[in-house]
Short mmCIF file of C-alpha atoms and ligand atoms in Angstrom, two decimals:
data_model
loop_
_atom_site.label_atom_id
_atom_site.label_comp_id
_atom_site.label_asym_id
_atom_site.label_seq_id
_atom_site.Cartn_x
_atom_site.Cartn_y
_atom_site.Cartn_z
CA MET K 363 -0.02 -0.01 0.01
CA ARG K 364 1.19 3.50 -0.78
CA LEU K 365 0.76 6.67 1.28
CA ILE K 366 0.58 9.65 -1.05
CA LYS K 367 0.58 13.23 0.24
CA GLU K 368 1.11 15.18 -2.96
CA ILE K 369 -1.51 15.89 -5.60
CA SER K 370 1.02 15.55 -8.45
CA GLN K 371 2.02 12.07 -7.23
CA MET K 372 -1.60 11.00 -6.87
CA LYS K 373 -2.27 12.16 -10.43
CA ASP K 374 0.80 10.26 -11.71
CA TYR K 375 -0.39 7.09 -9.94
CA ARG K 376 -3.86 7.50 -11.52
CA LYS K 377 -2.50 8.05 -15.01
CA LYS K 378 -0.89 4.63 -14.98
CA ILE K 379 -4.14 2.84 -14.39
CA LYS K 380 -5.82 2.18 -17.70
CA ALA K 381 -9.29 0.91 -18.54
CA PRO K 382 -10.69 -1.67 -18.15
CA GLN K 383 -9.04 -1.42 -14.70
CA THR K 384 -11.24 0.54 -12.39
CA VAL K 385 -10.50 2.86 -9.49
CA GLY K 386 -12.74 3.26 -6.44
CA LEU K 387 -12.47 6.27 -4.15
CA VAL K 388 -13.65 6.37 -0.51
CA PRO K 389 -13.49 10.03 0.61
CA THR K 390 -13.11 10.38 4.37
CA MET K 391 -12.02 12.75 7.10
CA GLY K 392 -10.20 9.90 8.79
CA ALA K 393 -10.46 8.57 12.36
CA PHE K 394 -11.80 5.36 10.84
CA HIS K 395 -14.71 3.45 12.24
CA GLU K 396 -16.82 0.54 11.00
CA GLY K 397 -18.79 2.87 8.70
CA HIS K 398 -15.63 3.83 6.86
CA LEU K 399 -14.42 0.21 6.73
CA CYS K 400 -17.66 -1.04 5.18
CA LEU K 401 -17.29 1.53 2.36
CA ILE K 402 -13.63 0.48 1.88
CA ARG K 403 -14.64 -3.22 1.81
CA LYS K 404 -17.31 -2.58 -0.86
CA ALA K 405 -14.79 -0.62 -2.92
CA ARG K 406 -12.27 -3.45 -2.56
CA GLN K 407 -14.90 -5.98 -3.84
CA GLN K 408 -15.90 -3.86 -6.81
CA CYS K 409 -12.75 -2.11 -8.03
CA ASP K 410 -9.23 -3.05 -9.21
CA LYS K 411 -7.63 -0.20 -7.31
CA VAL K 412 -8.95 1.39 -4.08
CA VAL K 413 -7.95 4.87 -3.02
CA VAL K 414 -8.99 6.22 0.38
CA SER K 415 -8.62 9.87 0.96
CA VAL K 416 -8.05 11.20 4.45
CA PHE K 417 -8.42 14.91 4.75
CA VAL K 418 -10.16 16.96 7.45
CA ASN K 419 -11.60 19.64 5.16
CA PRO K 420 -11.59 22.99 6.98
CA ILE K 421 -13.98 24.74 4.55
CA GLN K 422 -16.89 22.51 5.40
CA PHE K 423 -16.71 23.48 9.06
CA GLY K 424 -18.39 26.71 10.20
CA LYS K 425 -17.16 29.16 12.77
CA GLY K 426 -17.53 27.61 16.16
CA ASP K 427 -17.64 24.08 14.64
CA ASP K 428 -15.23 21.40 15.80
CA TYR K 429 -12.56 21.72 13.10
CA GLN K 430 -9.71 22.08 15.61
CA ARG K 431 -10.71 19.25 17.85
CA TYR K 432 -11.94 16.88 15.11
CA PRO K 433 -10.27 13.52 15.79
CA ARG K 434 -7.12 12.86 13.67
CA ASN K 435 -5.46 9.43 13.71
CA LEU K 436 -3.62 8.94 10.43
CA SER K 437 -1.25 6.22 11.60
CA GLU K 438 -4.16 4.01 12.70
CA ASP K 439 -6.08 4.84 9.52
CA ILE K 440 -3.08 3.72 7.52
CA GLU K 441 -2.81 0.47 9.48
CA LEU K 442 -6.51 -0.28 9.00
CA SER K 443 -6.33 0.61 5.30
CA GLU K 444 -3.43 -1.81 4.84
CA LYS K 445 -5.46 -4.57 6.55
CA GLU K 446 -8.39 -3.97 4.25
CA GLY K 447 -6.20 -4.20 1.10
CA VAL K 448 -6.39 -0.55 0.13
CA ASP K 449 -3.95 0.42 -2.65
CA VAL K 450 -3.42 4.09 -1.78
CA VAL K 451 -4.14 6.34 1.17
CA PHE K 452 -4.22 9.89 -0.20
CA ALA K 453 -3.61 12.23 2.76
CA PRO K 454 -2.79 15.70 1.45
CA SER K 455 -1.83 18.53 3.79
CA LEU K 456 -3.93 21.63 4.18
CA GLU K 457 -1.45 23.71 2.11
CA GLU K 458 -1.47 21.06 -0.61
CA MET K 459 -5.25 21.25 -1.02
CA TYR K 460 -5.71 24.97 -0.27
CA PRO K 461 -2.54 27.03 -0.84
CA GLN K 462 -2.41 30.53 0.67
CA ASP K 463 -4.08 32.29 -2.27
CA TYR K 464 -6.81 29.63 -2.83
CA SER K 465 -10.07 31.12 -4.09
CA THR K 466 -12.12 28.71 -6.14
CA PHE K 467 -15.29 27.12 -4.66
CA VAL K 468 -18.17 25.03 -5.88
CA GLN K 469 -21.44 26.69 -4.87
CA VAL K 470 -24.37 24.32 -4.70
CA GLY K 471 -27.62 26.22 -5.23
CA GLY K 472 -31.28 25.21 -4.87
CA PRO K 473 -33.40 23.92 -1.99
CA LEU K 474 -31.40 20.67 -1.59
CA SER K 475 -28.46 22.53 -0.04
CA SER K 476 -30.39 25.15 1.91
CA THR K 477 -32.54 22.82 4.08
CA LEU K 478 -31.64 20.56 7.03
CA GLU K 479 -27.85 20.52 7.36
CA GLY K 480 -27.61 23.35 4.85
CA ALA K 481 -29.85 25.57 7.05
CA SER K 482 -28.05 24.71 10.27
CA ARG K 483 -24.47 24.75 8.90
CA TYR K 484 -24.09 27.73 6.63
CA GLY K 485 -21.58 27.08 3.81
CA HIS K 486 -21.21 23.38 4.80
CA PHE K 487 -22.16 21.96 1.40
CA LYS K 488 -20.10 24.54 -0.50
CA GLY K 489 -17.08 23.14 1.41
CA VAL K 490 -18.11 19.54 0.84
CA ALA K 491 -18.76 20.04 -2.91
CA THR K 492 -15.50 21.91 -3.40
CA VAL K 493 -13.32 19.27 -1.73
CA LEU K 494 -15.09 16.42 -3.52
CA ILE K 495 -14.74 18.02 -6.92
CA LYS K 496 -11.03 18.49 -6.20
CA LEU K 497 -10.72 14.83 -5.12
CA PHE K 498 -12.69 13.61 -8.17
CA ASN K 499 -10.39 15.67 -10.47
CA ILE K 500 -7.23 14.42 -8.78
CA ILE K 501 -8.18 10.76 -8.49
CA LYS K 502 -10.68 10.39 -11.35
CA PRO K 503 -12.47 7.46 -9.64
CA ASP K 504 -14.81 5.28 -11.65
CA PHE K 505 -16.76 4.61 -8.49
CA SER K 506 -17.04 6.74 -5.35
CA TYR K 507 -18.39 5.40 -2.05
CA PHE K 508 -20.62 7.27 0.44
CA GLY K 509 -22.63 6.43 3.47
CA GLU K 510 -26.42 6.87 3.74
CA LYS K 511 -25.82 8.35 7.26
CA ASP K 512 -25.09 11.60 5.41
CA TYR K 513 -28.13 11.31 3.18
CA GLN K 514 -28.31 14.96 2.24
CA GLN K 515 -24.67 14.94 1.26
CA VAL K 516 -25.31 12.00 -1.04
CA LEU K 517 -28.14 13.77 -2.83
CA ILE K 518 -26.01 16.86 -3.26
CA VAL K 519 -23.01 14.95 -4.44
CA LYS K 520 -25.11 13.11 -7.02
CA LYS K 521 -26.50 16.38 -8.23
CA VAL K 522 -23.09 18.03 -8.47
CA VAL K 523 -21.59 15.02 -10.30
CA ASP K 524 -24.54 15.10 -12.73
CA GLU K 525 -24.61 18.84 -13.31
CA LEU K 526 -20.87 19.21 -13.67
CA ASN K 527 -20.80 16.20 -15.99
CA LEU K 528 -18.34 14.13 -13.98
CA ASP K 529 -17.88 10.49 -14.73
CA THR K 530 -17.72 8.92 -11.33
CA GLN K 531 -20.55 6.62 -10.23
CA ILE K 532 -21.82 7.18 -6.72
CA ILE K 533 -22.31 4.04 -4.64
CA VAL K 534 -24.24 4.41 -1.38
CA LEU K 535 -24.11 2.05 1.54
CA PRO K 536 -26.43 1.74 4.58
CA THR K 537 -25.70 3.33 7.92
CA ILE K 538 -23.62 1.22 10.29
CA ARG K 539 -24.79 1.26 13.91
CA GLU K 540 -23.57 0.32 17.31
CA LYS K 541 -25.40 -2.50 19.07
CA ASP K 542 -27.75 0.00 20.76
CA GLY K 543 -28.55 1.67 17.49
CA LEU K 544 -26.36 4.76 17.69
CA ALA K 545 -24.93 5.48 14.23
CA VAL K 546 -21.20 5.09 14.32
CA SER K 547 -19.41 8.37 13.79
CA SER K 548 -15.95 9.85 14.37
CA ARG K 549 -17.73 12.43 16.58
CA ASN K 550 -18.94 9.76 18.99
CA SER K 551 -15.44 9.86 20.47
CA TYR K 552 -16.31 13.28 22.00
CA LEU K 553 -19.05 11.71 24.12
CA ASN K 554 -18.37 10.92 27.77
CA LYS K 555 -20.06 7.93 29.43
CA GLU K 556 -23.32 9.70 30.27
CA GLU K 557 -23.48 11.48 26.97
CA ARG K 558 -22.88 8.22 25.12
CA LYS K 559 -25.88 6.76 26.87
CA ALA K 560 -27.95 9.81 26.15
CA ALA K 561 -27.04 9.68 22.51
CA THR K 562 -29.15 6.60 21.95
CA VAL K 563 -32.18 8.95 22.03
CA LEU K 564 -31.64 9.78 18.27
CA TYR K 565 -32.05 6.12 17.21
CA GLU K 566 -34.82 5.64 19.76
CA ALA K 567 -36.79 8.56 18.24
CA LEU K 568 -36.35 7.17 14.71
CA LYS K 569 -37.37 3.66 15.83
CA ARG K 570 -40.49 4.99 17.53
CA ALA K 571 -41.39 7.13 14.50
CA LYS K 572 -41.21 4.00 12.35
CA LEU K 573 -43.47 2.23 14.75
CA TRP K 574 -46.04 5.08 14.82
CA ILE K 575 -46.10 5.11 11.04
CA LYS K 576 -46.43 1.32 10.97
CA GLU K 577 -49.38 1.64 13.30
CA GLY K 578 -51.06 4.00 10.84
CA GLU K 579 -50.00 7.55 11.81
CA ARG K 580 -49.78 9.54 8.60
CA ASN K 581 -49.46 13.04 9.91
CA PRO K 582 -45.82 14.21 9.71
CA PHE K 583 -46.43 17.07 12.16
CA SER K 584 -47.66 14.64 14.76
CA ILE K 585 -44.64 12.33 14.15
CA VAL K 586 -42.22 15.26 14.52
CA SER K 587 -43.97 16.53 17.59
CA LYS K 588 -43.94 13.13 19.33
CA MET K 589 -40.27 12.60 18.35
CA LYS K 590 -39.41 15.97 19.82
CA ASP K 591 -41.28 15.12 23.02
CA LEU K 592 -39.32 11.90 23.31
CA ILE K 593 -35.95 13.60 22.73
CA ARG K 594 -36.72 16.38 25.22
CA LYS K 595 -37.08 13.80 27.94
CA GLU K 596 -33.35 13.36 27.69
CA PRO K 597 -31.91 16.26 29.66
CA MET K 598 -28.57 16.24 27.80
CA ALA K 599 -30.20 16.46 24.38
CA LYS K 600 -30.84 19.74 22.53
CA ILE K 601 -32.74 19.44 19.28
CA ASP K 602 -31.48 21.22 16.18
CA TYR K 603 -34.12 19.81 13.76
CA VAL K 604 -36.43 16.89 13.32
CA ALA K 605 -38.09 16.59 9.92
CA VAL K 606 -40.13 14.24 7.75
CA VAL K 607 -39.16 15.04 4.18
CA ASN K 608 -39.47 13.89 0.57
CA LEU K 609 -36.69 11.48 -0.33
CA GLU K 610 -35.57 13.30 -3.43
CA THR K 611 -36.29 16.98 -2.81
CA LEU K 612 -35.96 16.97 1.03
CA GLU K 613 -39.01 19.25 1.15
CA LYS K 614 -41.26 18.71 4.17
CA VAL K 615 -44.16 16.39 3.38
CA GLU K 616 -47.72 17.25 4.28
CA ASP K 617 -48.79 13.67 4.46
CA ILE K 618 -46.85 10.43 4.95
CA ARG K 619 -47.45 8.42 1.77
CA GLY K 620 -44.95 6.13 0.10
CA GLU K 621 -41.33 6.86 0.66
CA VAL K 622 -40.14 9.46 3.17
CA LEU K 623 -36.96 10.34 5.01
CA ILE K 624 -36.96 11.15 8.68
CA ALA K 625 -33.89 13.20 9.51
CA LEU K 626 -32.72 14.73 12.73
CA ALA K 627 -29.83 16.60 14.26
CA VAL K 628 -29.44 16.75 18.06
CA LYS K 629 -26.74 18.10 20.25
CA ILE K 630 -25.71 15.84 23.09
CA GLY K 631 -23.78 18.14 25.36
CA LYS K 632 -21.42 19.91 22.97
CA THR K 633 -21.53 17.16 20.35
CA ARG K 634 -23.82 17.55 17.37
CA LEU K 635 -25.06 14.27 15.98
CA ILE K 636 -27.15 13.52 12.94
CA ASP K 637 -29.08 10.47 11.89
CA ASN K 638 -31.88 9.49 9.52
CA SER K 639 -34.15 6.73 8.50
CA LEU K 640 -35.62 5.97 5.08
CA LEU K 641 -38.92 4.28 5.03
CA VAL K 642 -41.93 3.31 2.97
CA ALA K 643 -45.29 4.01 4.64
CA GLY K 644 -48.03 1.53 4.09
CA CYS K 645 -45.92 -1.58 3.94
CA SER K 646 -46.74 -4.33 6.34
CA TYR K 647 -43.06 -5.16 6.86
CA LEU K 648 -41.79 -1.61 7.22
CA GLN K 649 -38.48 -2.66 8.62
CA LYS K 650 -37.75 -5.10 5.79
CA LYS K 651 -38.89 -2.68 3.10
CA GLU K 652 -36.68 0.18 4.21
CA LYS K 653 -35.50 1.86 1.07
CA ARG K 654 -31.92 2.50 0.17
CA ILE K 655 -30.70 5.17 -2.21
P1 AMP T 2062 -16.51 11.23 7.31
O1 AMP T 2062 -15.13 10.72 7.51
O2 AMP T 2062 -17.34 11.46 8.50
O3 AMP T 2062 -16.49 12.39 6.29
O4 AMP T 2062 -17.25 10.08 6.48
C1 AMP T 2062 -16.73 9.49 5.34
C2 AMP T 2062 -17.77 8.64 4.70
O5 AMP T 2062 -18.19 7.66 5.62
C3 AMP T 2062 -19.00 9.42 4.30
O6 AMP T 2062 -19.49 8.99 3.04
C4 AMP T 2062 -20.02 9.08 5.42
O7 AMP T 2062 -21.36 9.13 4.97
C5 AMP T 2062 -19.63 7.66 5.73
N1 AMP T 2062 -20.07 7.31 7.03
C6 AMP T 2062 -19.92 7.96 8.21
N2 AMP T 2062 -20.56 7.30 9.19
C7 AMP T 2062 -21.14 6.23 8.65
C8 AMP T 2062 -21.94 5.20 9.20
N3 AMP T 2062 -22.30 5.17 10.48
N4 AMP T 2062 -22.35 4.21 8.35
C9 AMP T 2062 -22.06 4.26 7.04
N5 AMP T 2062 -21.29 5.23 6.48
C10 AMP T 2062 -20.85 6.19 7.26
#
């Protein structure tokens, strides 16, 4: 396995791989967990060469966000990558990606990027789109792997790839969870013991929402209100948003029919966590018929 830190070297490596050989990219901010490893394993199964990028992208963090304290653990990420049969870990420095006079950004317009995470984290998706376009241009992956945990990110990436006519195919994998349902996340490492326990309230709320819908509740306002009541019972939790939205447009739905996404962002102490659940209303086996993008 190679560790590459320079863009020019990464490009040289890529140039030597010719079709029909394929390249898969797993873009990450490092501090690997099982969610990252599942993406890497899928890429390993599907592609001839697997590149994992590790870069904590400052421009997707807002003021007061956790950029400085975001967990960084490159040596362990390298070890894990090696174990999983990754071909290249691409870990550029900040200066390599954004030199002093850097000034080009990808602005994602439209309602997809202004709702949910876009509304709460101003400029977040501009940062995400910019770094991903840079990575796609440097690595030219045939396939790129993303987690459903960041559902809105996936929709936006797909739109950007489509609208900017890029050639990479976006592959999306389901959210990996801890035994108690908490979605695994690099940010879970911020949680102390009590907060970790309190954090299960996100999954609990999603699970209960599914149950209410299964039992026949079709009013999204009632679902959101009951979810908020449940979350508020946890003293450490502070709700940012809870929403029942259309799977493709992320607009709030008036009525729960067919496929919907339930998304939420909740602060547990100082740690902001997100989660979501995709479901199909009106199916008798809601759990089994969960939709995947
Ligand atoms: P990050 O390092 O947090 O930027 O995440 C890198 C990739 O891993 C993104 O595509 C995330 O959606 C994905 N990811 C993060 N957490 C999970 C999870 N619990 N299950 C599946 N994928 C995840």
